[in-house]
Coordinates of N, CA and C in Angstrom, one line a residue:
X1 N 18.7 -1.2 11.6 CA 18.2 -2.4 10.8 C 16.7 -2.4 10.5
X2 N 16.2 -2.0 11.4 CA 14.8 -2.2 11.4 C 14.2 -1.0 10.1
X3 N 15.2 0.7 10.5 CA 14.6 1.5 10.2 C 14.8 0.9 8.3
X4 N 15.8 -0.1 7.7 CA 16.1 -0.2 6.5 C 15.0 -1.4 5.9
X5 N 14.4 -2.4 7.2 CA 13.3 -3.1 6.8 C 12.2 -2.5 6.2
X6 N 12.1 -1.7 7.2 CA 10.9 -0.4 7.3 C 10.6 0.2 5.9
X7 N 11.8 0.2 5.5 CA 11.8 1.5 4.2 C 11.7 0.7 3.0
X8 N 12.2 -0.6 3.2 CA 12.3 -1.9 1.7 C 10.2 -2.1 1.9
X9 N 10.1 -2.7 3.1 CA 8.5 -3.1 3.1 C 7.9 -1.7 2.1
X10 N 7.9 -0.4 2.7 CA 7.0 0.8 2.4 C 7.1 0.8 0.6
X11 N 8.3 0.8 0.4 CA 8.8 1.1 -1.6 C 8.1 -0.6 -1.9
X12 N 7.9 -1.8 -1.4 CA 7.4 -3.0 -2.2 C 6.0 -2.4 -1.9
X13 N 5.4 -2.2 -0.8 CA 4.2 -1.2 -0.7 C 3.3 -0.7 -1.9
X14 N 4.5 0.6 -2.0 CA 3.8 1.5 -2.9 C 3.9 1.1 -4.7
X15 N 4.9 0.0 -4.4 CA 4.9 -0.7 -5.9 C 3.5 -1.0 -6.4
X16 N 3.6 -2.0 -5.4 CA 1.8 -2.9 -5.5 C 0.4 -2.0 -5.8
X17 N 0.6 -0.8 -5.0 CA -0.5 0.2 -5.1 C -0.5 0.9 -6.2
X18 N 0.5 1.3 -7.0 CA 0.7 1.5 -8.0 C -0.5 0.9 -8.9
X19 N 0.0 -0.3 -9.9 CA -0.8 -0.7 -11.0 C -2.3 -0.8 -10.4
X20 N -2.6 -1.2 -8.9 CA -3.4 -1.5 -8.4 C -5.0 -0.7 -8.3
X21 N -3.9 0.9 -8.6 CA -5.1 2.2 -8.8 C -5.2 2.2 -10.2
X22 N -4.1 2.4 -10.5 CA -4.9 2.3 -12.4 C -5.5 1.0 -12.5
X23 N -5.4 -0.3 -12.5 CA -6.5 -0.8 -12.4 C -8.1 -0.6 -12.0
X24 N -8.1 -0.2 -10.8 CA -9.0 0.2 -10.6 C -10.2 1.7 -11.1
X25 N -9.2 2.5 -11.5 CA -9.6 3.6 -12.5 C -9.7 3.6 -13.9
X26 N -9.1 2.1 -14.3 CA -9.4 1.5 -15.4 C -11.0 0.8 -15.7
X27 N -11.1 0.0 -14.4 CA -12.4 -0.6 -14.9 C -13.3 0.3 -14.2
X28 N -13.2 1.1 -13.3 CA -14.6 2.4 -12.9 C -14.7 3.0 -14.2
X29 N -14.1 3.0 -14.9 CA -14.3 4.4 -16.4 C -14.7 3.8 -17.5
X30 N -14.6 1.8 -17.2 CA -15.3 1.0 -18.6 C -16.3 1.0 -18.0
X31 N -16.7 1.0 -16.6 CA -18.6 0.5 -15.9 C -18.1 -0.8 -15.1
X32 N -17.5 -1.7 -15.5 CA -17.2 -2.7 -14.9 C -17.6 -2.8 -13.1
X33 N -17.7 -3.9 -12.6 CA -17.4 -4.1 -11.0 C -16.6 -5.3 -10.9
X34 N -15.6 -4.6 -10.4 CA -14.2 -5.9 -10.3 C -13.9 -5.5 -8.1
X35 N -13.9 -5.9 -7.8 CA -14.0 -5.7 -6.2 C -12.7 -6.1 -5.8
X36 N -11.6 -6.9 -7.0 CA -10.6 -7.6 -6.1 C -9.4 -6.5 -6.1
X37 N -9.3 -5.4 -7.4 CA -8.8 -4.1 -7.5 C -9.0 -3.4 -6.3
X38 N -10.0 -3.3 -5.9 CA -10.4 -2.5 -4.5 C -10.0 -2.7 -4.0
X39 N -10.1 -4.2 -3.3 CA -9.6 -4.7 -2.3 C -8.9 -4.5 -2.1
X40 N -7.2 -5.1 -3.0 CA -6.4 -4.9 -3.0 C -5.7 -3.3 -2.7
X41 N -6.3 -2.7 -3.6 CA -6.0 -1.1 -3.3 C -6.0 -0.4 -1.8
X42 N -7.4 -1.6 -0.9 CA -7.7 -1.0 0.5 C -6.4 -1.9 1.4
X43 N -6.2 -3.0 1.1 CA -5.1 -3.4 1.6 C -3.7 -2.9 2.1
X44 N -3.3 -3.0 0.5 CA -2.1 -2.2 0.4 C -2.1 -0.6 1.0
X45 N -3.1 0.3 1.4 CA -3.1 1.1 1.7 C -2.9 1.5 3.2
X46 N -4.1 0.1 3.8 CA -3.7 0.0 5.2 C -2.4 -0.8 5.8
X47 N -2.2 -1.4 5.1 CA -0.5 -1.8 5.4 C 0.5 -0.7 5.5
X48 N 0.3 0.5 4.6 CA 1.4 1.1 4.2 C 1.3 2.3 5.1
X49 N -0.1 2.6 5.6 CA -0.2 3.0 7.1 C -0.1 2.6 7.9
X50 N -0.2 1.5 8.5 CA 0.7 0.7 9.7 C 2.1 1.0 9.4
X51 N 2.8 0.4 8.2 CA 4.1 0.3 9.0 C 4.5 1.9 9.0
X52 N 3.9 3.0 8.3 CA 4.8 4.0 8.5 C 4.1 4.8 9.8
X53 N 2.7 4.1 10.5 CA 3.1 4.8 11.9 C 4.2 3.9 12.9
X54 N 4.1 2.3 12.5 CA 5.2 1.8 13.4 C 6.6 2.6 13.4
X55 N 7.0 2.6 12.0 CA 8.3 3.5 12.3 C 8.2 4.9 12.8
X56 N 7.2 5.9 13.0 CA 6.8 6.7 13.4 C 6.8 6.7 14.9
X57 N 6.6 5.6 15.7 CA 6.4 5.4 16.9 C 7.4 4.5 17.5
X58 N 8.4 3.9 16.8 CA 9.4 3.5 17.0 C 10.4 4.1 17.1
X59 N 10.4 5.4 16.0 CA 11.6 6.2 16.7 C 11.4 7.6 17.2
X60 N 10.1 7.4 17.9 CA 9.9 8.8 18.3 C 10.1 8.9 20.0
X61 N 10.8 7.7 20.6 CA 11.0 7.2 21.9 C 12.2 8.2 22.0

């Protein structure tokens, strides 16, 4: 159960990070400074490394 939470969280994850980087390589290449792109981009990034060391250390028992 867990390992099928695990895998729904990681794909809504990588959704979000998605437009998230072209956004962000959108406005680095007009000059712009938009910080909430970033942010988000660092977010979504360190989430998506937590949970796939939890599952990583969850089933490595």
């Amino acid at each position: 159960m867990s390992l099928i939470l695990g895998i729904i969280i990681m794909i809504l994850l990588i959704v979000s990070l998605i437009p998230n980087l072209k956004a962000v390589k959108s406005t680095k290449s007009k000059g712009e400074k938009n910080p909430r792109f970033a942010i988000m981009v660092g977010i979504d990034s360190i989430l998506l490394v937590l949970v796939i060391v939890t599952l990583i250390f969850q089933f490595s028992k």
